[in-house]
Amino acid sequence: MENTATDFIRDIVREDLRLGKNDGKVQTRWPPEPNGYIHVGHAKGFLLAYEIAQEFGGTFNLRFDDTNPAKEEQEFVDGIIEDMRWLGVDWRSVFFASDYFEQLYEWAELLIEAGKAYVCDLSPEEVSAYRGTAIEKDGQVITLPGKDSPYRNRSPEENLSLFRRMRAGEFPDGARTLRAKIDMAHPNLNMRDPVMYRILRATHHRQGDAWCIYPTYDWAHGQSDAIEGVTHSTCDLGFENHRPLYDWFLDQLPIRTRPRQIEYGRLNLTHTVTSKRWLRQLVEGGHVSGWDDPRMPTLRGMRRRGYTPEGIRAFVRATGVTKSQGIVDAALLEHFQRQDLNRTSPRVMAVLDPVRLVVTNYPEGEVEWLDAVNNPEDPSAGTRKVPFSRVLFIEREDFLLDPPSKFFRLAPGREVRLRYAYFVRCVDVVQDAHGEIIEIRCTYDPATRGGDAPDGRKVKATLHWVSAAHAVDLEARLYDDLFTNDDPTEVAAGQTWLDNLNPSSLVVACGKGEPSLRDARPAERFQFERKGYFCLDPDSSADRVVVNRTVGLRDTWAKSQATPG
RNA sequence: UAGGGCGUAGCCAAGCGGAAAGGCAGCGGCCUUUGGAGCCGCCAUUCGGAGGUUCGAAUCCUCCCGCCCUAACCA
């Protein structure tokens, strides 16, 4: 794979290698919690870890961070694996933090025996108060120094006994915790005797009811990295101030390898949200059709929309790896999608807003099968036959009764080319009682068959079209930004972030497509000439063709119309 | 408030003491049987601000300003 990318994390890996750390090995991992489906932001995370392992001849593993049975489900582990595979990522092994519960438990006893952990009977509110959690005072937020828990000085023997009874299920949920004995005055709140175990009776998706105490993230994460032999443990900036704790735990344990946590800024995209909490609300609130709604930034949403794995990877790569927190313009994602789709998508003609065009001097009942190029970017894609006949459909917006000067398309008396077919000249227009155009009447020049005029005359426009008698009906789902503003988390006074939803993020059009579309398979991608990239939706059936617009073509004409002047 | 981070063009982002890469967006033009694609050109006298060190600073030092994160028995 061609990837000369470099960034501060790769610099660290390179330097560690140069210094001979970790016996010259590189091992990375990606540790999702199986509590939802993954999105582009996650893709940045695992692509980074995966590609680093590849570039440095190392190992990449997938590990599910399943330490909270209350939120996790098998459905999501399956979904995450499926989505990662689709993006083209693979791994040496799939691990589960829950497989380390016994080891973690033993290590916890080790800490207790060393006087480094204790069982605490404080309630969550009390823990928070003793910790010196920030409070508001005189309009100012202040942080108080922490106070020792009254249970902090229990003997190792008593702690061990209590901890074993916790595991044995002798106490109710939430009654006690095991806490690390670090420093209640530490400026980093994470170091003020963090909780290592909580009592929680919930059925774990893999462990069933084997446990009623569960390790917290902090007590499980670094240890899992160490057990697996991870050398470089990447995560997002949100975990920066957990690093001292990550290191502290590792310092107490008899481990053979020493993982290093490195944080990077997460990927945010304009006009969408990338937070499982918000995405879940969109799904559960019915604002989208599901986790795979084509407007969702989830990998399955993007897949259904027709985005290509290559395009997504190129996009993620282009955004770089830094510690700054930015919002990347969604136009960059679209750019990489168009770039990939342009060279790979077969072209097809489809009309999204059809209006009848009758070629008055073309023989009734006659059909010609004309040659059309499948992909001008790829000669090996070959050609296909497209039927031409007397009655056609063209795009309603390609005709104007009274065109402005810059409008090159069809108008009364004007001649244009029908792609791969003939030059036609508009000779008449039929309107209904409301002035709505119901039929455009043209004559064609038989000498221009294929689209070239032997006399060398030029036309200013080439239109796409379909033969009415041969057309397949299309339900075209046209997507726009899910949210109207760049950053949907910015909420106007008196509103919620849901008020930022774009009411026209989905528009359904009833179109007409060339007959080859009848044989399309779900997920198959096309370029509808002059309109955009589309793919077949799984909602399609034998008598219904449903397509999703992945992304439109760049349209400088529409743009110039949108901003007159 | 404390602790941890971050500030280079509209958006990402290189740069690490010798004198502002690149991509996206935008704007012109060429070309075109997709107003697509492609091609060419333009787009930061300046790097959050102010001082200082230096022959020389986006890069080093000092102070200031702004923004973000954390303060769950979530991850």
XYZ file of C-alpha atoms (C1' of nucleotides) in Angstrom:
640
model
C 0.000 0.000 0.000
C 1.220 3.439 -0.940
C 1.138 5.608 2.115
C 3.911 7.967 2.895
C 1.857 9.756 5.512
C 3.642 10.888 8.565
C 2.428 12.495 11.724
C 3.417 12.851 15.338
C 2.270 9.347 16.239
C 4.191 7.681 13.438
C 7.160 9.805 14.484
C 6.893 8.328 17.984
C 6.669 4.791 16.645
C 9.644 5.385 14.384
C 11.667 6.801 17.267
C 10.762 3.891 19.564
C 11.890 1.521 16.860
C 15.127 3.427 16.450
C 15.769 3.162 20.185
C 15.094 -0.559 20.066
C 12.104 -0.390 22.414
C 9.663 -3.308 22.664
C 12.235 -5.627 21.090
C 11.659 -3.851 17.824
C 7.993 -4.831 17.729
C 4.973 -2.718 16.943
C 1.541 -3.840 18.085
C -1.616 -1.781 17.964
C -5.238 -2.423 18.652
C -8.615 -0.829 18.350
C -10.836 -1.172 21.427
C -14.489 -0.340 20.679
C -17.181 -0.800 23.260
C -19.937 -2.892 21.628
C -22.707 -0.516 22.592
C -23.664 0.877 19.183
C -22.706 0.996 15.545
C -19.520 2.730 14.472
C -19.137 5.892 12.414
C -16.501 7.784 10.383
C -14.925 9.114 13.536
C -14.289 5.563 14.682
C -12.945 4.749 11.234
C -10.210 7.294 11.766
C -9.318 5.548 15.004
C -9.033 2.032 13.699
C -7.576 3.003 10.339
C -4.790 4.800 12.184
C -3.988 1.805 14.389
C -4.355 -0.648 11.515
C -2.236 1.308 9.065
C 0.507 1.961 11.587
C 0.787 -1.764 12.239
C 0.937 -2.396 8.512
C 3.494 0.287 7.786
C 5.861 -0.859 10.496
C 5.467 -4.572 9.956
C 3.553 -4.923 13.199
C 0.396 -6.566 14.455
C -3.076 -5.128 14.696
C -5.819 -6.645 16.838
C -9.430 -5.877 17.491
C -10.430 -5.866 21.138
C -13.909 -5.319 22.421
C -13.869 -3.238 25.563
C -16.822 -5.000 27.102
C -16.600 -4.156 30.769
C -20.070 -2.683 31.180
C -22.714 -5.378 30.631
C -25.495 -2.866 31.121
C -24.820 -1.300 27.730
C -23.275 -3.950 25.554
C -24.768 -6.435 23.129
C -23.646 -9.170 20.792
C -25.513 -7.437 17.958
C -22.989 -4.629 18.136
C -19.917 -6.831 18.180
C -21.167 -8.493 15.021
C -22.037 -5.146 13.483
C -18.673 -3.607 14.278
C -16.806 -6.550 12.775
C -18.930 -6.392 9.647
C -18.393 -2.649 9.219
C -14.650 -2.828 9.740
C -14.336 -5.647 7.227
C -16.327 -3.653 4.728
C -13.874 -0.800 5.062
C -11.123 -3.256 4.199
C -9.532 -3.744 7.594
C -8.476 -7.061 9.042
C -6.691 -8.157 12.177
C -4.635 -10.919 13.662
C -7.072 -11.658 16.520
C -10.329 -10.577 18.047
C -10.024 -10.188 21.803
C -12.479 -9.330 24.548
C -11.569 -7.471 27.693
C -14.080 -9.719 29.443
C -11.771 -12.668 28.783
C -9.307 -11.017 31.177
C -11.735 -10.697 34.095
C -10.050 -13.475 36.074
C -6.568 -12.053 35.511
C -7.778 -8.583 36.404
C -9.336 -9.972 39.563
C -6.082 -11.624 40.601
C -4.166 -8.430 39.988
C -6.694 -6.545 42.084
C -5.985 -8.884 44.996
C -2.307 -8.199 44.445
C -2.910 -4.476 44.823
C -4.981 -5.065 47.942
C -2.229 -7.156 49.500
C 0.282 -4.446 48.680
C -1.914 -1.901 50.426
C -2.587 -0.142 47.110
C -6.332 -0.738 46.946
C -9.195 -0.801 49.419
C -12.879 -1.546 49.651
C -14.893 1.615 50.117
C -18.460 1.805 51.438
C -19.156 5.380 50.344
C -22.160 6.027 48.091
C -21.559 7.532 44.637
C -22.583 10.968 45.930
C -20.233 10.678 48.878
C -17.370 9.526 46.676
C -17.923 12.546 44.517
C -18.021 14.904 47.486
C -14.909 13.423 49.089
C -13.109 13.613 45.791
C -13.442 17.387 45.759
C -15.537 17.502 42.665
C -15.856 20.994 41.224
C -18.616 23.115 42.691
C -19.978 26.522 41.836
C -19.314 29.209 44.372
C -20.038 32.923 43.909
C -20.581 32.250 40.222
C -17.173 30.634 39.962
C -16.344 26.999 39.514
C -13.784 25.904 42.050
C -12.047 22.622 42.713
C -11.543 21.586 46.311
C -8.808 19.301 47.517
C -10.060 15.802 48.140
C -10.563 14.181 51.511
C -9.637 10.634 52.383
C -12.455 8.142 52.486
C -13.109 6.933 56.053
C -12.579 3.417 54.715
C -9.209 4.206 53.239
C -7.203 2.662 56.026
C -8.799 -0.727 56.277
C -6.228 -3.475 56.637
C -5.266 -5.538 53.620
C -6.786 -8.561 55.340
C -10.135 -6.873 55.829
C -10.055 -5.511 52.261
C -9.276 -8.917 50.852
C -12.114 -10.507 52.754
C -14.551 -7.775 51.751
C -13.457 -7.895 48.116
C -13.934 -11.665 47.988
C -17.384 -11.262 49.487
C -18.132 -8.614 46.830
C -17.296 -11.134 44.166
C -19.325 -13.804 45.970
C -22.386 -11.624 45.692
C -22.889 -10.886 49.371
C -23.602 -7.181 48.867
C -26.226 -5.360 46.835
C -25.447 -3.425 43.664
C -23.608 -0.208 44.364
C -23.043 -0.954 48.037
C -19.259 -0.996 47.860
C -16.436 -0.426 45.432
C -12.832 -1.366 45.221
C -10.699 1.739 44.926
C -7.054 2.320 44.119
C -5.218 4.028 46.965
C -3.345 6.808 45.235
C -3.604 10.438 46.338
C -6.735 12.325 47.320
C -4.915 15.635 46.883
C -3.722 14.932 43.364
C -4.432 17.814 40.975
C -5.665 15.294 38.410
C -9.039 14.138 39.682
C -8.576 10.767 38.003
C -5.828 10.046 40.496
C -7.995 10.679 43.549
C -8.569 7.023 44.441
C -10.350 5.917 41.270
C -12.882 3.113 41.384
C -11.588 -0.218 40.072
C -14.636 -2.427 40.640
C -18.322 -1.852 41.092
C -21.028 -4.304 42.068
C -23.405 -4.723 39.170
C -25.848 -7.526 38.531
C -26.394 -7.574 34.806
C -26.049 -10.391 32.340
C -22.910 -9.995 30.297
C -23.189 -10.834 26.599
C -20.286 -13.273 26.888
C -19.821 -13.965 30.583
C -23.469 -14.426 31.358
C -23.983 -14.199 35.111
C -20.527 -15.405 36.053
C -19.685 -12.056 37.607
C -21.459 -9.510 39.744
C -18.470 -7.187 40.001
C -17.093 -5.512 36.925
C -13.822 -3.680 36.352
C -14.024 -0.051 35.288
C -12.466 1.242 32.075
C -9.396 2.524 33.888
C -8.726 -0.763 35.617
C -9.280 -2.793 32.479
C -7.794 -0.838 29.639
C -4.067 -0.527 30.184
C -4.004 -3.995 31.702
C -5.662 -5.460 28.625
C -3.105 -3.665 26.467
C -0.312 -5.147 28.558
C -1.761 -8.664 28.498
C -1.920 -8.561 24.721
C 1.501 -7.044 24.262
C 0.296 -3.794 22.749
C 3.170 -1.357 22.249
C 1.378 1.756 21.058
C -2.092 2.327 22.452
C -3.821 5.091 20.554
C -7.007 6.768 21.723
C -8.713 10.107 21.409
C -7.918 13.257 23.366
C -10.732 12.511 25.806
C -8.432 10.076 27.569
C -5.472 12.387 27.934
C -5.930 12.908 31.617
C -6.409 9.213 32.196
C -2.846 8.583 31.079
C -1.259 9.126 34.515
C -3.638 6.528 35.892
C -3.008 4.196 32.966
C 0.680 4.414 33.810
C 0.185 4.138 37.570
C -1.694 0.850 37.323
C 0.921 -0.578 34.993
C 3.639 0.442 37.440
C 2.076 -1.732 40.152
C 1.806 -4.905 38.137
C 4.124 -7.763 37.129
C 3.822 -7.188 33.405
C 6.378 -8.054 30.756
C 5.532 -5.448 28.128
C 4.904 -1.805 28.585
C 2.225 -0.240 26.390
C 2.289 3.479 25.761
C -0.872 5.529 25.432
C -0.888 8.204 22.724
C -3.838 10.536 22.162
C -4.985 12.204 18.949
C -7.813 14.595 18.099
C -10.975 12.932 16.901
C -12.507 13.485 13.505
C -15.554 15.715 13.352
C -17.530 16.433 10.209
C -19.666 19.427 9.345
C -23.450 19.013 9.111
C -23.541 15.868 11.190
C -22.910 14.513 14.663
C -20.443 11.825 15.604
C -21.355 10.787 19.074
C -23.019 7.492 19.761
C -25.328 9.159 22.243
C -26.707 11.574 19.663
C -26.804 9.048 16.878
C -28.821 6.769 19.116
C -31.298 9.570 19.745
C -31.704 10.114 16.008
C -32.521 6.437 15.587
C -34.738 6.054 18.623
C -36.529 9.336 18.019
C -37.399 8.234 14.489
C -35.590 11.154 12.883
C -33.852 8.684 10.600
C -34.908 5.223 9.473
C -32.217 3.401 11.451
C -28.503 3.066 12.097
C -28.091 2.406 8.374
C -30.100 5.385 7.182
C -28.065 6.785 4.267
C -27.939 10.173 5.977
C -26.173 8.754 9.019
C -22.391 9.085 9.409
C -22.325 5.478 10.556
C -20.326 3.118 8.392
C -23.478 1.164 7.572
C -25.277 4.381 6.696
C -22.471 5.428 4.402
C -22.349 1.971 2.876
C -26.056 2.040 2.108
C -25.716 5.493 0.654
C -23.155 4.178 -1.788
C -19.956 5.640 -0.354
C -16.945 3.563 -1.298
C -14.499 2.157 1.258
C -11.596 3.505 -0.795
C -13.116 6.970 -0.846
C -13.645 6.938 2.897
C -10.121 5.796 3.535
C -8.660 8.419 1.242
C -10.725 11.019 3.042
C -9.651 9.936 6.494
C -6.035 9.874 5.386
C -6.356 13.391 4.005
C -7.554 14.819 7.293
C -4.320 13.951 9.048
C -3.499 13.023 12.602
C -2.925 15.854 15.070
C -3.914 16.930 18.530
C -6.033 19.833 17.345
C -9.791 19.579 17.475
C -11.372 20.674 14.254
C -14.454 20.103 12.191
C -13.634 18.882 8.716
C -15.748 20.218 5.869
C -18.049 17.475 4.558
C -17.150 18.763 1.079
C -13.797 17.039 1.517
C -15.525 13.680 2.043
C -17.656 14.309 -1.037
C -14.570 15.186 -3.023
C -12.929 11.838 -2.280
C -16.152 9.998 -3.015
C -16.493 11.678 -6.412
C -12.852 11.017 -7.143
C -13.245 7.291 -6.538
C -16.712 6.988 -8.024
C -15.710 8.888 -11.171
C -13.155 6.313 -12.177
C -15.156 3.255 -11.155
C -18.839 3.918 -11.834
C -20.553 2.773 -15.011
C -22.549 5.562 -16.588
C -26.242 5.217 -17.152
C -28.927 7.639 -18.299
C -31.784 8.375 -15.944
C -34.188 11.275 -15.734
C -35.185 12.350 -12.249
C -37.870 14.866 -13.143
C -39.211 13.661 -16.489
C -41.022 15.654 -19.149
C -42.105 14.139 -22.489
C -40.207 14.957 -25.631
C -41.704 13.764 -28.918
C -39.533 13.542 -32.029
C -42.202 14.393 -34.567
C -40.317 13.299 -37.679
C -39.145 10.012 -36.179
C -41.129 6.995 -37.435
C -43.751 5.751 -35.055
C -42.994 2.288 -33.660
C -39.365 2.343 -34.719
C -36.599 1.528 -32.209
C -32.870 1.950 -32.668
C -30.321 0.529 -30.232
C -27.529 3.045 -30.044
C -24.019 2.631 -28.651
C -23.265 4.335 -25.354
C -19.925 4.467 -23.556
C -19.984 2.840 -20.120
C -17.188 4.843 -18.579
C -15.174 7.486 -20.404
C -12.552 7.246 -17.640
C -12.113 3.539 -18.275
C -12.125 2.294 -21.881
C -12.075 -1.310 -20.684
C -15.605 -0.800 -19.334
C -16.827 -1.016 -22.932
C -20.118 0.116 -24.389
C -23.780 -0.838 -24.179
C -26.875 -0.430 -26.327
C -29.519 2.134 -25.429
C -32.933 2.209 -27.100
C -34.062 5.348 -28.940
C -37.604 5.918 -30.129
C -40.134 8.600 -30.971
C -41.259 9.398 -27.433
C -38.590 10.196 -24.874
C -38.220 11.703 -21.437
C -35.789 14.476 -20.712
C -35.092 16.421 -17.536
C -37.683 19.128 -16.942
C -34.973 21.608 -15.946
C -33.234 21.078 -19.299
C -35.914 23.080 -21.093
C -36.854 26.713 -20.668
C -39.471 28.631 -22.628
C -37.642 31.878 -22.115
C -33.999 31.073 -21.379
C -31.534 33.524 -19.846
C -28.400 34.213 -21.865
C -26.165 31.711 -20.082
C -28.639 28.855 -20.425
C -27.278 26.437 -23.033
C -29.964 23.799 -22.953
C -33.170 23.298 -24.939
C -35.546 26.161 -25.717
C -38.000 26.951 -28.491
C -36.224 26.954 -31.858
C -32.946 25.808 -30.347
C -30.956 22.706 -31.277
C -29.192 20.444 -28.760
C -27.658 16.994 -28.781
C -29.304 13.993 -27.188
C -26.352 12.071 -25.877
C -25.220 9.215 -28.151
C -28.338 9.828 -30.292
C -29.222 12.786 -32.503
C -29.364 16.541 -32.679
C -32.932 17.655 -32.080
C -34.524 21.057 -32.553
C -37.497 22.244 -30.539
C -40.367 23.137 -32.845
C -43.334 23.253 -30.493
C -44.356 23.130 -26.852
C -47.597 21.806 -25.385
C -48.786 23.335 -22.129
C -51.739 22.567 -19.907
C -54.297 25.045 -18.583
C -51.881 26.199 -15.866
C -49.038 26.811 -18.277
C -47.261 23.669 -17.136
C -45.235 22.127 -19.927
C -46.532 18.655 -20.677
C -44.776 17.932 -23.944
C -41.864 19.275 -25.940
C -41.979 18.595 -29.671
C -38.789 18.368 -31.689
C -37.506 17.285 -35.053
C -34.292 15.312 -35.377
C -31.562 15.351 -37.985
C -30.988 11.767 -39.180
C -27.483 12.731 -40.323
C -26.387 13.311 -36.726
C -26.875 9.700 -35.615
C -24.543 8.952 -32.720
C -24.279 12.621 -31.857
C -21.896 14.058 -34.450
C -22.893 16.447 -37.201
C -21.163 15.634 -40.510
C -21.339 19.293 -41.491
C -19.391 20.197 -38.366
C -22.045 22.326 -36.769
C -21.957 22.612 -32.998
C -24.545 22.662 -30.270
C -23.971 24.133 -26.851
C -25.581 21.372 -24.837
C -25.823 17.625 -24.619
C -28.827 16.229 -22.779
C -29.436 12.850 -21.253
C -32.722 11.118 -22.074
C -34.561 7.794 -21.901
C -36.969 6.138 -24.296
C -40.457 6.269 -22.750
C -41.492 2.854 -23.982
C -38.416 1.210 -22.537
C -37.951 3.205 -19.343
C -37.951 1.674 -15.890
C -39.671 3.548 -13.092
C -37.304 4.764 -10.431
C -37.771 5.833 -6.849
C -34.794 8.112 -6.339
C -33.957 9.098 -2.783
C -32.114 12.378 -2.833
C -30.173 13.159 0.307
C -28.963 16.440 1.634
C -27.197 17.431 4.843
C -28.867 15.938 7.911
C -28.361 19.219 9.750
C -28.611 22.720 8.387
C -25.662 24.174 10.262
C -21.988 23.233 10.232
C -21.945 22.288 13.873
C -25.306 20.892 14.995
C -24.208 20.951 18.606
C -24.402 24.738 18.470
C -27.957 25.386 19.532
C -29.836 28.661 19.286
C -31.436 30.015 22.460
C -34.655 28.263 23.336
C -34.011 25.414 20.926
C -32.511 21.952 21.031
C -30.006 20.394 18.683
C -32.892 18.570 17.010
C -34.150 21.937 15.763
C -31.033 21.978 13.620
C -32.279 18.997 11.621
C -32.692 19.727 7.929
C -36.379 19.153 7.052
C -35.435 18.371 3.452
C -32.567 16.029 4.115
C -34.516 13.421 2.164
C -36.500 14.162 -0.999
C -38.005 11.348 -3.017
C -38.202 11.736 -6.791
C -40.070 9.524 -9.256
C -37.808 9.143 -12.241
C -37.270 7.103 -15.373
C -34.161 5.109 -16.094
C -32.684 3.250 -19.028
C -33.690 -0.426 -19.158
C -30.324 -1.811 -18.007
C -31.256 -0.576 -14.521
C -33.800 -3.374 -14.285
C -30.977 -5.876 -13.775
C -29.089 -3.914 -11.128
C -28.159 -5.665 -7.883
C -28.455 -4.065 -4.451
C -25.458 -1.842 -3.625
C -24.490 -1.627 -7.298
C -23.250 1.864 -8.108
C -23.776 4.079 -11.148
C -23.269 7.535 -12.377
C -26.506 8.944 -13.712
C -25.044 11.159 -16.388
C -25.160 14.833 -15.537
C -26.941 14.082 -12.245
C -24.703 12.294 -9.807
C -23.682 8.995 -8.327
C -26.385 6.578 -7.279
C -26.594 3.079 -5.897
C -29.346 0.518 -5.706
C -31.039 0.401 -2.310
C -31.915 -2.933 -0.671
C -35.537 -1.737 -0.543
C -35.666 -2.519 -4.260
C -37.693 -5.495 -5.414
C -38.578 -7.125 -8.712
C -41.154 -4.467 -9.521
C -39.599 -1.529 -7.755
C -36.238 0.073 -8.405
C -35.069 2.246 -5.507
C -31.869 4.220 -5.812
C -29.986 6.408 -3.356
C -28.114 9.463 -4.474
C -24.659 9.022 -3.017
C -23.424 12.445 -4.036
C -24.260 14.820 -6.844
C -21.897 15.801 -9.617
C -20.199 19.152 -9.282
C -22.632 21.515 -10.909
C -21.163 24.880 -11.812
C -24.319 25.848 -13.668
C -26.549 25.293 -10.643
C -24.023 27.083 -8.491
C -23.973 30.127 -10.718
C -27.762 30.175 -10.603
C -27.848 29.938 -6.822
C -25.639 32.979 -6.466
C -26.622 35.439 -9.182
C -24.222 38.195 -9.998
C -11.176 26.888 39.838
C -7.565 22.806 39.280
C -5.289 19.607 35.961
C -4.574 18.414 30.905
C -4.531 20.078 25.746
C -4.893 23.228 21.372
C -4.232 28.034 18.514
C -0.482 28.529 10.599
C -5.773 31.045 4.799
C -13.119 29.912 4.857
C -11.980 24.187 6.393
C -8.158 20.393 7.160
C -2.767 20.538 7.355
C 2.990 20.608 6.390
C 6.714 23.272 8.741
C 10.885 21.968 14.385
C 16.272 28.958 13.644
C 17.673 30.531 7.141
C 13.450 32.696 5.486
C 4.919 30.078 4.594
C 4.210 22.566 1.205
C -0.271 20.269 -0.124
C -5.593 19.066 -0.289
C -10.745 20.896 0.016
C -13.639 25.236 -0.824
C -13.555 29.764 -3.841
C -12.293 32.664 -8.303
C -10.667 33.133 -13.605
C -9.406 30.532 -18.283
C -8.638 26.212 -21.753
C -10.848 21.773 -23.298
C -15.102 18.661 -23.567
C -20.943 14.186 -27.124
C -21.758 14.710 -18.910
C -22.216 23.018 -17.542
C -18.916 15.972 -15.221
C -13.815 14.609 -15.767
C -9.118 16.700 -17.224
C -5.646 20.842 -17.830
C -3.656 25.968 -16.668
C -3.612 30.187 -13.513
C -5.051 33.094 -8.942
C -5.992 32.580 -3.693
C -1.295 33.883 3.995
C 4.452 40.330 2.761
C 2.476 36.393 7.179
C 1.816 32.153 11.351
C -3.746 34.217 18.382
C -1.355 39.019 20.650
C 2.737 41.879 22.849
C 7.643 42.049 24.168
C 12.594 39.723 24.053
C 17.023 36.621 22.202
C 19.407 36.311 17.226
C 22.728 38.590 11.350
C 18.007 35.968 10.838
C 11.952 33.622 14.488
C 5.778 30.414 12.617
C 9.943 27.874 14.776
C 13.757 29.709 21.108
C 12.351 32.748 25.890
C 8.685 35.802 28.794
C 3.980 37.638 29.595
C -0.947 37.969 27.858
C -5.480 36.402 25.049
C -8.826 32.763 23.094
C -10.857 27.876 22.513
C -11.442 22.630 23.981
C -11.386 18.391 27.465
C -11.970 16.142 32.483
C -14.112 16.633 37.452
C -19.552 8.740 36.382
C -19.488 3.081 40.729
C -19.673 5.133 31.351
C -16.087 4.001 27.811
